[in-house]
Steps between C-alpha positions, in 0.01 A plus 500: 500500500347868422446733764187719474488864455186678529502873427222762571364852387286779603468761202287792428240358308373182240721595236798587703466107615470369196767661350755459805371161624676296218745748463606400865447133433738513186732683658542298830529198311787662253670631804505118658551304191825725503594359834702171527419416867194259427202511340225786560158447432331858438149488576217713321507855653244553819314829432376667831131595605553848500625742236794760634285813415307399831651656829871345643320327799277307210764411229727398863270250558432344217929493431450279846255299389713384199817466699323237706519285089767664338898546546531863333241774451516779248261816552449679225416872490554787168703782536241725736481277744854322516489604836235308639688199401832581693265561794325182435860321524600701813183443704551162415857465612453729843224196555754219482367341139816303388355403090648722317285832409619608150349843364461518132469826354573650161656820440104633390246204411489159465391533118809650441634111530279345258661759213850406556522209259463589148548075408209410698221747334641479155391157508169565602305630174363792417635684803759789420836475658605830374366723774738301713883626626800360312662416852304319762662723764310798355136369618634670801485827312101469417300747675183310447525177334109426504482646160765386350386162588165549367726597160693228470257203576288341230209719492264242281399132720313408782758569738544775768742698575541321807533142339843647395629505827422198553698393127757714563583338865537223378688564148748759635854442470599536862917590340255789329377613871784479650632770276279755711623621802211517752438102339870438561517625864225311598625183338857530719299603810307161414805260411671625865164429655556144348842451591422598792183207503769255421346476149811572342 
């Protein structure tokens, strides 16, 4: 018999969510397959009503609102405002939530992530993998990785930049990730949130 594991997210904005939404699917469900205790099925990521560039009262509520569906919540804020989400997780803790509040923040901004895997966008044609770092680690390093983005997507097709985010969540090797350091710290702050769930 499986046991259900529902995860949530509040992030900054649309693309932020669909970037990080299967990202935090995938992820949960390596971390569990991983596990030998029984059998863990990871539900589709719950995205919140309210994106974390609104005040800390707003994104608190809406954390609440998923933790009343979901076992683990990850808020999401870039670099300027990594703050907001340790508040976010404090308030909630001084208030007696007991799901897990995870914050995930890169070292700048979350399209830093989506250049880390050279594999992934050399498949995809016509996009341009050599604006990107040789180590995966170094995405850390880019001061503004809108543009580079922009350079290393296909620039001819129907789709948006933003359609990538959605591609690349869900084509991203997660081993690739983990090679970051702000994506590596948030994936052991998540697997002790799970142990501590019982999930593993």
């Amino acid at each position: 018999m499986s046991r259900p594991l529902v995860p949530g997210l509040v992030a900054e904005n649309t693309t932020d969510e669909r970037f990080l939404g299967p990202v935090v699917f995938r992820q949960l469900r390596a971390l569990t397959e991983r596990g030998t205790r029984h059998v863990v099925d990871v539900a589709k990521t719950e995205i919140g009503e309210c994106w974390t560039i609104k005040d800390a009262d707003r994104v608190c509520r809406a954390v609440l609102e998923l933790a009343e569906d979901c076992h683990l919540v990850c808020v999401h804020n870039d670099h300027n405002e990594r703050g907001k989400a340790a508040k976010v997780v404090e308030v909630l803790g001084e208030r007696g939530l007991t799901t897990p509040v995870i914050p995930l923040v890169p070292v700048r901004e979350t399209e830093a992530w989506l250049l880390a895997d050279r594999e992934v966008w050399a498949g995809l044609r016509g996009s341009d993998p050599s604006h990107l770092p040789v180590r995966p680690r170094d995405v850390e390093k880019i001061h503004d990785p809108k543009p580079v983005l922009d350079a290393v997507r296909p620039r001819r097709g129907r789709r948006s930049r933003a359609d990538y985010f959605d591609y690349i969540g869900q084509n991203v090797d997660l081993d690739v990730l983990a090679q970051i350091p702000a994506y590596a710290a948030w994936v052991a702050e998540t697997e002790e949130a799970l142990k501590g769930l019982g999930f593993l």
